[in-house]
mmCIF file of C-alpha atoms and ligand atoms in Angstrom:
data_model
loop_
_atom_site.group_PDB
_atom_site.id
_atom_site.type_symbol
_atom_site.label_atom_id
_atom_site.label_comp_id
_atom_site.label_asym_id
_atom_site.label_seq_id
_atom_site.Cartn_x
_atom_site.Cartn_y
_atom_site.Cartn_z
ATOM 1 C CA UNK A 1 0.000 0.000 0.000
ATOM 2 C CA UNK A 2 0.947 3.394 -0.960
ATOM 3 C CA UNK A 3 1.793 4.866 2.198
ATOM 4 C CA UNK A 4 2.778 8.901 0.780
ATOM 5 C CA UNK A 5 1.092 11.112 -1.081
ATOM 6 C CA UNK A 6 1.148 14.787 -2.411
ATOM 7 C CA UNK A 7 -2.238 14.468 -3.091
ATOM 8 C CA UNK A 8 -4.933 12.453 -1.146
ATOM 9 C CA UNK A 9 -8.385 12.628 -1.784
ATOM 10 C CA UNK A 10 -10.744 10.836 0.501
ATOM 11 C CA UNK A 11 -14.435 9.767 -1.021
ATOM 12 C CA UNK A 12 -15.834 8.383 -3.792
ATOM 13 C CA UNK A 13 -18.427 10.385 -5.460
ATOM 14 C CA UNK A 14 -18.385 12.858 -8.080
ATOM 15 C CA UNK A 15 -16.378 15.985 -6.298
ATOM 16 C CA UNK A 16 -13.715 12.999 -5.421
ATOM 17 C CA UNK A 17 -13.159 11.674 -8.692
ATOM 18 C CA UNK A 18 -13.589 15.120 -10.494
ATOM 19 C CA UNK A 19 -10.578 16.003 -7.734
ATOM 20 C CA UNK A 20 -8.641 12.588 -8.881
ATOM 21 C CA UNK A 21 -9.043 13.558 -12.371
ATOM 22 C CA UNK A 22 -7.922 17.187 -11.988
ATOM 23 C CA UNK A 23 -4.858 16.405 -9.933
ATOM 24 C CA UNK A 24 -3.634 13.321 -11.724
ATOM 25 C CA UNK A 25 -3.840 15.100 -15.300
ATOM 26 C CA UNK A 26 -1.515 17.249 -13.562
ATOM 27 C CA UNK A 27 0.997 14.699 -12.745
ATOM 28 C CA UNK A 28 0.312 14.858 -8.622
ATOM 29 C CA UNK A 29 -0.105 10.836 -8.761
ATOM 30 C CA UNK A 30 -3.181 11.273 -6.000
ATOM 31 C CA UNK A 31 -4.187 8.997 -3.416
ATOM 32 C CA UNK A 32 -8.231 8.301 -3.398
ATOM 33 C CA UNK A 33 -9.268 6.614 -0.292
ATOM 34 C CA UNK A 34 -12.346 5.517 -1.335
ATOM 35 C CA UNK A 35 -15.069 5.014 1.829
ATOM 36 C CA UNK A 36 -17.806 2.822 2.431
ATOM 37 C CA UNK A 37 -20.967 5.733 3.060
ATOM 38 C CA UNK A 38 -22.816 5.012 5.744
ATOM 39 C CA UNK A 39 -25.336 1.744 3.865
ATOM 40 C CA UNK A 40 -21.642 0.468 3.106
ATOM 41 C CA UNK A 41 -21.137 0.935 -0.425
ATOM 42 C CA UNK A 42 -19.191 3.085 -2.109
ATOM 43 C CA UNK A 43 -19.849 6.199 -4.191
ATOM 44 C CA UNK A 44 -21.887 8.404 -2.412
ATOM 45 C CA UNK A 45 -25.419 9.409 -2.382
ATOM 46 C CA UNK A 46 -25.455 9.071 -5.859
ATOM 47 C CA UNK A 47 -25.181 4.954 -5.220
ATOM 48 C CA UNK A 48 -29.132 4.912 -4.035
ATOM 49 C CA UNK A 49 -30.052 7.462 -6.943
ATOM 50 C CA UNK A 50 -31.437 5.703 -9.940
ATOM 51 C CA UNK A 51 -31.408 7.691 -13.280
ATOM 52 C CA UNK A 52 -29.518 10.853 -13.300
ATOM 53 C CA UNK A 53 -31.348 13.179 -16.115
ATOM 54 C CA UNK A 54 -29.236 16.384 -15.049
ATOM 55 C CA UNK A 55 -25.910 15.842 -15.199
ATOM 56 C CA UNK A 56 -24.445 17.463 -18.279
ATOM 57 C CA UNK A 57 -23.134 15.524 -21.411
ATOM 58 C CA UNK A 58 -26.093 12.573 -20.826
ATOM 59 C CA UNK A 59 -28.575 13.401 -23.186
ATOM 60 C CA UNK A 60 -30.694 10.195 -22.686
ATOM 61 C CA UNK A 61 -29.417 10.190 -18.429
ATOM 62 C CA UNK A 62 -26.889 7.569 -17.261
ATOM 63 C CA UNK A 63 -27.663 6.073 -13.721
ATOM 64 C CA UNK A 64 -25.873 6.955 -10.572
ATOM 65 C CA UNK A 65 -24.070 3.854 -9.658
ATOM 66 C CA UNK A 66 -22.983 4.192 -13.888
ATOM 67 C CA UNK A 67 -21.521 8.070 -13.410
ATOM 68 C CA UNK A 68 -19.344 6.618 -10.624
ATOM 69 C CA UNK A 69 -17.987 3.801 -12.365
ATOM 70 C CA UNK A 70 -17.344 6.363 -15.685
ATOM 71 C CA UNK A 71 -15.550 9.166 -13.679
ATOM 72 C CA UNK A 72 -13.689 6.331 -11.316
ATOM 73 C CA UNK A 73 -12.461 5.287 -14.706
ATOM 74 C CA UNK A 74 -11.496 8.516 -16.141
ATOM 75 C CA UNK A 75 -9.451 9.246 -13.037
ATOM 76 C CA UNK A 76 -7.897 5.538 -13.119
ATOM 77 C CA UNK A 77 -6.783 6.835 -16.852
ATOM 78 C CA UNK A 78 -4.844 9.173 -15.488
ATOM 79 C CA UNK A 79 -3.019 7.132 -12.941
ATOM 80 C CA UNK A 80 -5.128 7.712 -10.095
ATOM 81 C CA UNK A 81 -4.537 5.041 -7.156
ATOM 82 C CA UNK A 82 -7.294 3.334 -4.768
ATOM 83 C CA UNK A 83 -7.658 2.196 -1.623
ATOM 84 C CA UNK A 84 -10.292 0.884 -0.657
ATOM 85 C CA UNK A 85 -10.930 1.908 3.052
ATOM 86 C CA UNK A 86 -12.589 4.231 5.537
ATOM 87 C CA UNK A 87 -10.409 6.910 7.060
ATOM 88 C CA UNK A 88 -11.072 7.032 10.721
ATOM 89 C CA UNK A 89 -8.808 10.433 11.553
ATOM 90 C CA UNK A 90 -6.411 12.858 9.745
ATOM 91 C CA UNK A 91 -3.833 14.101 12.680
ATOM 92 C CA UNK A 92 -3.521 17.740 11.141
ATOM 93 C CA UNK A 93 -1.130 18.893 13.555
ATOM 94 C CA UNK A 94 1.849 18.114 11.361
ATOM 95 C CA UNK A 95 2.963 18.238 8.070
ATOM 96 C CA UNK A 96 2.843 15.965 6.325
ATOM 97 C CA UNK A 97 -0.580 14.869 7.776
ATOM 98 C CA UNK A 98 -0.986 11.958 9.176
ATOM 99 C CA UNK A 99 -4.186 9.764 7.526
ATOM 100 C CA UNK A 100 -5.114 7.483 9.828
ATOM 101 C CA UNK A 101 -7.290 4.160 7.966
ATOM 102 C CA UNK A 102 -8.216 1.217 8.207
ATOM 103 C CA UNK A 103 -5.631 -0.196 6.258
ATOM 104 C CA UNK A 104 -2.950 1.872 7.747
ATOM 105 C CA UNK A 105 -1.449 5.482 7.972
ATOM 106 C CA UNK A 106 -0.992 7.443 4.572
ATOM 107 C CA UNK A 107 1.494 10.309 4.947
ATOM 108 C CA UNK A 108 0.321 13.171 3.049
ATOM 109 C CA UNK A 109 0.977 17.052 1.538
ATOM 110 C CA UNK A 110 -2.361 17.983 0.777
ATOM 111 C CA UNK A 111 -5.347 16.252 1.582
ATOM 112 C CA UNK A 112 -9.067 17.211 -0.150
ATOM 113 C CA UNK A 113 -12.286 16.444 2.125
ATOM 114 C CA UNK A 114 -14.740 15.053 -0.241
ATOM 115 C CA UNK A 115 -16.726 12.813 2.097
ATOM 116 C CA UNK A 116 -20.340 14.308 0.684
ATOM 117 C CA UNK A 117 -23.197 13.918 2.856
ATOM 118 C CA UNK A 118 -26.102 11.721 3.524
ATOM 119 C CA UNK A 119 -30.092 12.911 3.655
ATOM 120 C CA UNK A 120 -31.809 11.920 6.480
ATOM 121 C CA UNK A 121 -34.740 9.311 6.092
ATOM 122 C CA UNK A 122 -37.360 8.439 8.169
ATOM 123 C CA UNK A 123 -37.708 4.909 9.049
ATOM 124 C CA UNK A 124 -41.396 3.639 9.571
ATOM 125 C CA UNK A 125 -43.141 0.313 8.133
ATOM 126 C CA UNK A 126 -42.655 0.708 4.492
ATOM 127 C CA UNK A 127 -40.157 3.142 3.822
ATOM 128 C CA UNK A 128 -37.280 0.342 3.536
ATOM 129 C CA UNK A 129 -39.210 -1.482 1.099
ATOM 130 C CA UNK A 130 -40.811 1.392 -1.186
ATOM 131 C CA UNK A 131 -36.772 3.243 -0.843
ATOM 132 C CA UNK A 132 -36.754 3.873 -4.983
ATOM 133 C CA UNK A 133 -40.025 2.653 -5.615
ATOM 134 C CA UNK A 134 -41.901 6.208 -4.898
ATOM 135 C CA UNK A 135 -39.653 7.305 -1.915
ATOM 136 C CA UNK A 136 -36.611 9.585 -2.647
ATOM 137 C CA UNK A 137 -34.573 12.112 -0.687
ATOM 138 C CA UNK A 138 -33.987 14.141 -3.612
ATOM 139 C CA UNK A 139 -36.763 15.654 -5.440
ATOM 140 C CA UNK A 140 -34.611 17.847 -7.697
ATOM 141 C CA UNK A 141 -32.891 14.335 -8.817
ATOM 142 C CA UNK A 142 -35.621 12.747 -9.441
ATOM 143 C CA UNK A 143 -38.901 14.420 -9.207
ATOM 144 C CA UNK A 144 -38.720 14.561 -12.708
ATOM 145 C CA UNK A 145 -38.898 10.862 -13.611
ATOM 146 C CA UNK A 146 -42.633 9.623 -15.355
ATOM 147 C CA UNK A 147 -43.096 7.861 -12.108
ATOM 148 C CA UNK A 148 -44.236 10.844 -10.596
ATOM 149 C CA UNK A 149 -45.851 12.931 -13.469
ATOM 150 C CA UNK A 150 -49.565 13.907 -12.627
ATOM 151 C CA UNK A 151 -49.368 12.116 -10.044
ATOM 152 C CA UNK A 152 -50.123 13.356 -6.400
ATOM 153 C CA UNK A 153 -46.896 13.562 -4.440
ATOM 154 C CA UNK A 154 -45.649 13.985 -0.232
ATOM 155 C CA UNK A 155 -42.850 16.135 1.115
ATOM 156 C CA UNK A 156 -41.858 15.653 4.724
ATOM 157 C CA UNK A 157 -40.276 18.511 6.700
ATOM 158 C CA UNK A 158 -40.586 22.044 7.131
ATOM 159 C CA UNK A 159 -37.569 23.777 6.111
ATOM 160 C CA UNK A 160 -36.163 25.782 3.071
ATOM 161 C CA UNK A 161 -35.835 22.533 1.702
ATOM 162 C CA UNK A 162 -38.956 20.845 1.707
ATOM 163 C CA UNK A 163 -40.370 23.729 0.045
ATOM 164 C CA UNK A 164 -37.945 24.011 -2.090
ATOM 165 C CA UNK A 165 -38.903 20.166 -2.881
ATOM 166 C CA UNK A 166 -42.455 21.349 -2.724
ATOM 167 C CA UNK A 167 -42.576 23.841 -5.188
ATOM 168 C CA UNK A 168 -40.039 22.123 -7.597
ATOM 169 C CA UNK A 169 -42.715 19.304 -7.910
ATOM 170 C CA UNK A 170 -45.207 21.004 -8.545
ATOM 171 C CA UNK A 171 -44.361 21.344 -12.085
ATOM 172 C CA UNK A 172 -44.593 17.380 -12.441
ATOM 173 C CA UNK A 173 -47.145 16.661 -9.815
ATOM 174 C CA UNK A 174 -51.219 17.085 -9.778
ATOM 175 C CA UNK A 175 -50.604 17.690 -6.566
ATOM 176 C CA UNK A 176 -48.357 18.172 -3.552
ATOM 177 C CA UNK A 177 -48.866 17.171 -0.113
ATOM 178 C CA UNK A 178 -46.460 18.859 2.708
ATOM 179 C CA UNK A 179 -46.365 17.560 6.271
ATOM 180 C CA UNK A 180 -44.879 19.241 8.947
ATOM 181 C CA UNK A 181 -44.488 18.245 12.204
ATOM 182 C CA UNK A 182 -45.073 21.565 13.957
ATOM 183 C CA UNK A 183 -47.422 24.443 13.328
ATOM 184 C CA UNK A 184 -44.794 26.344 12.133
ATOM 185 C CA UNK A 185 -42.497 25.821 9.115
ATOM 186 C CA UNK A 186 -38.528 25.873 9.751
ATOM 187 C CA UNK A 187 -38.242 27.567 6.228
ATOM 188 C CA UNK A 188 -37.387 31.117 5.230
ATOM 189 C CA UNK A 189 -40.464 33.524 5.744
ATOM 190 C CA UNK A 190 -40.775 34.019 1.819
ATOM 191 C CA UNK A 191 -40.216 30.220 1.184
ATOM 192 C CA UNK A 192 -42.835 29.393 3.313
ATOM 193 C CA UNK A 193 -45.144 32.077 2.284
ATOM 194 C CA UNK A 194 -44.731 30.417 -1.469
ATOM 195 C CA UNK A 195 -45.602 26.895 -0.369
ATOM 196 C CA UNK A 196 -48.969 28.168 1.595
ATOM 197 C CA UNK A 197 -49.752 30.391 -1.054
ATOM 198 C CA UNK A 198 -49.667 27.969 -3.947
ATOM 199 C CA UNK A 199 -52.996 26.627 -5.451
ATOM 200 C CA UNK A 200 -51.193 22.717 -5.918
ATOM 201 C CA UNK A 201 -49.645 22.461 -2.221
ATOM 202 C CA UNK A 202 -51.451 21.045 0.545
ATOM 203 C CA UNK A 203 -49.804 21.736 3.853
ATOM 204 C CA UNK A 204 -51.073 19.438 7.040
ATOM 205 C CA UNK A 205 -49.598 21.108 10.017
ATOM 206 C CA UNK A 206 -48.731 18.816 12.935
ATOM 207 C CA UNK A 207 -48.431 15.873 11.446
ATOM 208 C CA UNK A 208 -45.789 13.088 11.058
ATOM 209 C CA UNK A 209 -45.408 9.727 8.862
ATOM 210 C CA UNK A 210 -46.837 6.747 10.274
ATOM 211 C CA UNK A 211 -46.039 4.385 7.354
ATOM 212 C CA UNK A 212 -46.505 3.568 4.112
ATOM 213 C CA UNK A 213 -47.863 1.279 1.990
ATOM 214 C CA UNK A 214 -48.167 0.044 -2.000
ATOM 215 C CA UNK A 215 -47.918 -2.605 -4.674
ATOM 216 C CA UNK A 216 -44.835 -2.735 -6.746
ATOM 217 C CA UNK A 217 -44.627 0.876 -6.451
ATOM 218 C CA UNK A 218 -45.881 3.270 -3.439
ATOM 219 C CA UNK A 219 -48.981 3.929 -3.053
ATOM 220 C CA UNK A 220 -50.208 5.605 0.079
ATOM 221 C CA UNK A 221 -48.763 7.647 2.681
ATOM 222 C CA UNK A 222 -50.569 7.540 6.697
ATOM 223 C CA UNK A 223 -50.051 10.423 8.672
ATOM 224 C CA UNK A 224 -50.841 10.976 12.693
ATOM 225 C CA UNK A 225 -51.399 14.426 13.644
ATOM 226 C CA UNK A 226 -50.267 15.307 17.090
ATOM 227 C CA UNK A 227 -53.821 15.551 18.332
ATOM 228 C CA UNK A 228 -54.054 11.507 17.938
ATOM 229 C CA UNK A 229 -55.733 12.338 14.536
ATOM 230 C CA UNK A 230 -55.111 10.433 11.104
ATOM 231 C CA UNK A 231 -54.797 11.198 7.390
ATOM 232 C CA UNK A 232 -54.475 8.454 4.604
ATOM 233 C CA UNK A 233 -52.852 10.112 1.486
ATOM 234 C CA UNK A 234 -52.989 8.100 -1.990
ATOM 235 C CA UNK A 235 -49.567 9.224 -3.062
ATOM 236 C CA UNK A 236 -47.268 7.862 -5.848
ATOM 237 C CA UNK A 237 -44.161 9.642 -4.570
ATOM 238 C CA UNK A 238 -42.747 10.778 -0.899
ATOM 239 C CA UNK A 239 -39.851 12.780 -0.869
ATOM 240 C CA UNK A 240 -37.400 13.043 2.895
ATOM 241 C CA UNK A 241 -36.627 16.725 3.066
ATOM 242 C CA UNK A 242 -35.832 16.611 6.665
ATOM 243 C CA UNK A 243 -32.074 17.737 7.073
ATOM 244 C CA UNK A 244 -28.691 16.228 5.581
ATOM 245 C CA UNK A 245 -25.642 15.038 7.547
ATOM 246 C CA UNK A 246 -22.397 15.966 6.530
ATOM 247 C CA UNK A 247 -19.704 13.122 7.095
ATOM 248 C CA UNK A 248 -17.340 14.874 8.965
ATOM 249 C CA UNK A 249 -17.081 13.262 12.130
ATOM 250 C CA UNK A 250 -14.133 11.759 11.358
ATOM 251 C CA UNK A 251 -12.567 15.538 11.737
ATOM 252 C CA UNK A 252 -14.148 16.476 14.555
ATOM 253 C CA UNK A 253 -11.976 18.868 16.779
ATOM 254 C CA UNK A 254 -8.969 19.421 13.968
ATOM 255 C CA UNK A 255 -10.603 21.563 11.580
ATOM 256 C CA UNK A 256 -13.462 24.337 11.737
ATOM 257 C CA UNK A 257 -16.680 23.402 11.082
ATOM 258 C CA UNK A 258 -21.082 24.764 11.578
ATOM 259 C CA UNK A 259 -22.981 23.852 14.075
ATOM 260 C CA UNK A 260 -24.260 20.966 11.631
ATOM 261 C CA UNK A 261 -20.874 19.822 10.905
ATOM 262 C CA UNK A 262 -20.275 21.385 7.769
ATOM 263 C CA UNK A 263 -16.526 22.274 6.843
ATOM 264 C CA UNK A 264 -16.580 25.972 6.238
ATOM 265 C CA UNK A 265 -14.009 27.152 3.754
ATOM 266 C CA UNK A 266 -12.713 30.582 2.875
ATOM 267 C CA UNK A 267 -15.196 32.632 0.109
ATOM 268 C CA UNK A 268 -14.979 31.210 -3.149
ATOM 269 C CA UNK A 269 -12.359 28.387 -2.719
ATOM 270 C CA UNK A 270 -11.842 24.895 -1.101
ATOM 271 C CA UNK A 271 -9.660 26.752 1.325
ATOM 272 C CA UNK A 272 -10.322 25.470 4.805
ATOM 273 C CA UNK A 273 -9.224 26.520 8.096
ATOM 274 C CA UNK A 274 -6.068 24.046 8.084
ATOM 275 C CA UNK A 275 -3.528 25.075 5.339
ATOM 276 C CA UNK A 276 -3.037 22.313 2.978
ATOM 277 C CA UNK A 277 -6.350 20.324 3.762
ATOM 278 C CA UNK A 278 -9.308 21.189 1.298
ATOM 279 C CA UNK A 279 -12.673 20.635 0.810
ATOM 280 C CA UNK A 280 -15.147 19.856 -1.829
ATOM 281 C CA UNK A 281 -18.765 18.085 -1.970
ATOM 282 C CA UNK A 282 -21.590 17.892 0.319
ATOM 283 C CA UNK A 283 -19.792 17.874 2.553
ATOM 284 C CA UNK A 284 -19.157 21.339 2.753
ATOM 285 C CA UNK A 285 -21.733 22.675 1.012
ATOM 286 C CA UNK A 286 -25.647 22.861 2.055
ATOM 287 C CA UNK A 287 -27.340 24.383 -0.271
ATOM 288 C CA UNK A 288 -26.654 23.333 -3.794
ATOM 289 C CA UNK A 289 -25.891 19.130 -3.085
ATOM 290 C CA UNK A 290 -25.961 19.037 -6.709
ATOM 291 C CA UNK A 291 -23.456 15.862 -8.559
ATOM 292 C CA UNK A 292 -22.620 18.619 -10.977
ATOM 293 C CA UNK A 293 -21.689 21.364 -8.347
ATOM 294 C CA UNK A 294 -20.021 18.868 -6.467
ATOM 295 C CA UNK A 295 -18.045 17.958 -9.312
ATOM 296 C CA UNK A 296 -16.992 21.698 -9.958
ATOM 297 C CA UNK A 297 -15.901 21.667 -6.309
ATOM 298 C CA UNK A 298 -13.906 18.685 -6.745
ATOM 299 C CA UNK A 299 -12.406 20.594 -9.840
ATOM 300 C CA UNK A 300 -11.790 23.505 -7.796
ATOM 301 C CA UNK A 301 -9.727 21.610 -4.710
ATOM 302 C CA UNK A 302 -7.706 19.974 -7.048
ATOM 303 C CA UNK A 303 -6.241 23.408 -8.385
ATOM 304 C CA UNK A 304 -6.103 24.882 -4.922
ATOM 305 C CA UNK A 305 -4.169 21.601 -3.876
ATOM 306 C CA UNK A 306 -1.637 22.038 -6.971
ATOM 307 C CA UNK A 307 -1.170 25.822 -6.308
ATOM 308 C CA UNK A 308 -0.561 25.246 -2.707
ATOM 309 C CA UNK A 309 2.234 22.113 -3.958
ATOM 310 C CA UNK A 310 3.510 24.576 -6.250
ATOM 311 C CA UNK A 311 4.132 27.735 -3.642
ATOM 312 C CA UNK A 312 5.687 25.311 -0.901
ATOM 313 C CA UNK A 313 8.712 23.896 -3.475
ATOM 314 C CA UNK A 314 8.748 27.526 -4.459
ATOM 315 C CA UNK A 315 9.011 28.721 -0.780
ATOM 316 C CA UNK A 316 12.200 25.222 -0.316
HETATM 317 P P1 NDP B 401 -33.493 22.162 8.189
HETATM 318 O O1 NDP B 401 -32.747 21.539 9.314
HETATM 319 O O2 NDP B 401 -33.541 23.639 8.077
HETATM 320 O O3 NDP B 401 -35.024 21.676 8.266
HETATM 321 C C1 NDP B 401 -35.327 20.345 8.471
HETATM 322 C C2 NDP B 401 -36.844 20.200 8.547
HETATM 323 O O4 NDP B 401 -37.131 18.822 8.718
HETATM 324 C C3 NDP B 401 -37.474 20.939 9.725
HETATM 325 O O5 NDP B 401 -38.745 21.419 9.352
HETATM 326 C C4 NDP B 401 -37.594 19.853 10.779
HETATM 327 O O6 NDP B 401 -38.676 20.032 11.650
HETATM 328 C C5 NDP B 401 -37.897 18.657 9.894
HETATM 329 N N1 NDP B 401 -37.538 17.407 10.539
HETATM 330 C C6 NDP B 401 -36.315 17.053 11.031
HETATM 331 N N2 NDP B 401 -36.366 15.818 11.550
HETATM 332 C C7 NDP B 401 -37.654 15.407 11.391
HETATM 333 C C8 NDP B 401 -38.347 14.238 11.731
HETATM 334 N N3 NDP B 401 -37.719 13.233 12.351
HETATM 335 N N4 NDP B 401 -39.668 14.136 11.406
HETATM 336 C C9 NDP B 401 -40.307 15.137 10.793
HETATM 337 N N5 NDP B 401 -39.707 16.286 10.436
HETATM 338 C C10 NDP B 401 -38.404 16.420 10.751
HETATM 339 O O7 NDP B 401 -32.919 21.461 6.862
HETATM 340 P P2 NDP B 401 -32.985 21.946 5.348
HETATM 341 O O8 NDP B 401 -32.396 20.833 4.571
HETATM 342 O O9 NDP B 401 -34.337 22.366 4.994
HETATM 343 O O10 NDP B 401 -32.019 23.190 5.287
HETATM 344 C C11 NDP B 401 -30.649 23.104 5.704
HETATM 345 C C12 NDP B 401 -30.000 24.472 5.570
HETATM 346 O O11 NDP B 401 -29.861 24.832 4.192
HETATM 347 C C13 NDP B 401 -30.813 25.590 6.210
HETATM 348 O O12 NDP B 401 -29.901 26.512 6.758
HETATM 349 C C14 NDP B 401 -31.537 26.207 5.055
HETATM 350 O O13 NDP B 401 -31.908 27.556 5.271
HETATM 351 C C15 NDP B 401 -30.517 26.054 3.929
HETATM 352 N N6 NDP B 401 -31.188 26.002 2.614
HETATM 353 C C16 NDP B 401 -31.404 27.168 1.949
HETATM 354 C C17 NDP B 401 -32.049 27.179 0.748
HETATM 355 C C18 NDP B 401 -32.282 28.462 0.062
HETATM 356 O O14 NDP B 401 -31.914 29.474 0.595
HETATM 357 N N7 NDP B 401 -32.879 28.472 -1.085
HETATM 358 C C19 NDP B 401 -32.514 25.942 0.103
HETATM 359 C C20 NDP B 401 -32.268 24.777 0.891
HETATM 360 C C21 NDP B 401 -31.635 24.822 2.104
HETATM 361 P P3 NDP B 401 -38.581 21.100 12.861
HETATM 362 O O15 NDP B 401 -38.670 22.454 12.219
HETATM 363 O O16 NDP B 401 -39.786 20.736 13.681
HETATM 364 O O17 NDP B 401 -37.279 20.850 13.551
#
């Protein structure tokens, strides 16, 4: 095992192997250590998503699992190693850091965060088994797909998300059901004020998912109110918009990150509080989660990486 690096990457989805592909073409020989996402597969969120319509350059889609296995490829081309393992810690205190996995410590220059995140999912009777089948955690991924055109659809939560979700759908949907556990939504005052305004949204205050149920293909939706009440919704599609978790525990107390874990990097860059260590992904980024912005993210570490390599021989 490869146990230096100028360049290690850790993660497996698209801002990882954009990173891999970025600093390899430029001769930095990286180091992806590829993790197992919480499920334990590789690849990111992108590994539950089925087709993919809006990633550029796919005119007829490509599936997620397939994007993975194309831009794992392309960085393999290049002479991108693999290894196959979770990191546990990175010991930032010294240069080179220390990267601390499963299979052993990996000394390393630069190291690029690129651990994504992973949406939160309820887990009543039902949602295991209809997971794909009707239930998502990504309506901008795949609210879109003819399973769920004129169809009536449910978003769970109550932030800037699930109206975000909300109103997104209902360009596909007949209509959309919203259920919020509290009288009150989370969400920005004008996002909220969109979602109770709009003629196709349905918002049920105060009440949570009790299961679901269908054929091949969800079908209904049960909700308890927190009066003791019930609601039975015929819905093809429920989509999770309660709250991502970024995967950064495994840098918890080295490096600076929000409340919700987030890395936080400096303005427009990859830059993170530790010089040298960079992030890209999900993991430090809330608000677009896109495969395609996490790509350009990936792109983006991978030239602050080589910049930084470049200004330290300089500096020798
Ligand atoms: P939030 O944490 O803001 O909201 C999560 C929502 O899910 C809340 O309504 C919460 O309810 C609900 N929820 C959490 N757990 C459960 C549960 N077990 N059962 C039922 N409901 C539950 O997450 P978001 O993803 O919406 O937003 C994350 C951040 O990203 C926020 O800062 C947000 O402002 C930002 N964002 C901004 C956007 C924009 O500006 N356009 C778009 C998207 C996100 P409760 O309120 O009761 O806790």
């Amino acid at each position: 095992m490869k146990d230096k690096a100028d360049v290690l990457i850790v993660g497996s989805g698209p801002a990882a192997w954009t990173a891999a592909i970025y600093a390899s073409r430029a001769n930095l020989n990286p180091l992806v250590v590829a993790g197992f996402m919480k499920g334990g597969v590789r690849g990111g969120q992108l590994m539950t998503t089925t087709e993919v319509e809006n990633y550029p350059g796919f005119v007829d889609g490509v599936s997620g699992p397939e994007l993975m296995e194309i831009l794992e490829k392309q960085a393999r081309r290049f002479g991108t190693e693999v290894l196959e393992t979770d990191v546990t810690r990175i010991d930032t205190s010294k240069r080179p850091f220390v990267v601390e996995t499963k299979k052993g410590n990996v000394a390393a220059e630069t190291v690029i965060v690129a651990t994504g995140a992973y949406a939160k999912r309820l887990e009543v009777p039902g949602t295991e088994e209809y997971w794909n089948k009707g239930i998502s955690a990504c309506a901008v991924c795949d609210g879109a797909l003819p399973l769920f055109r004129d169809k009536d659809l449910l978003v769970i939560g109550g932030g800037d998300t699930a109206c975000e979700e909300a109103l997104y759908l209902t360009k596909f949907g007949s209509k959309v059901h919203i259920a919020l556990r509290r009288d009150v939504f989370r969400a920005s005052k004008i996002m909220a004020e969109r979602v109770m305004n709009h003629e196709k949204i349905e918002v049920h205050y105060n009440y949570q998912l009790e299961k679901v149920e269908g054929e091949q293909f969800l079908t209904k939706a049960f909700l308890k109110g927190n009066d003791g009440s019930s609601k039975e919704l015929e819905v093809s599609g429920l989509f999770f918009a309660i709250g991502h978790t970024p995967n950064s525990d495994f840098l918890e107390g080295e490096i600076a990150r929000d409340e919700s874990g987030y890395l936080l990097v400096e303005g427009y860059t990859s830059k993170t509080s530790i010089e040298g260590l960079f992030a890209a992904g999900d993991v430090a980024d809330k608000r677009y989660r896109q495969a395609i912005t996490s790509a350009g993210m990936g792109c983006m570490a991978a030239l602050d990486a080589e910049k930084f390599l470049a200004e330290q021989t300089q500096e020798v």
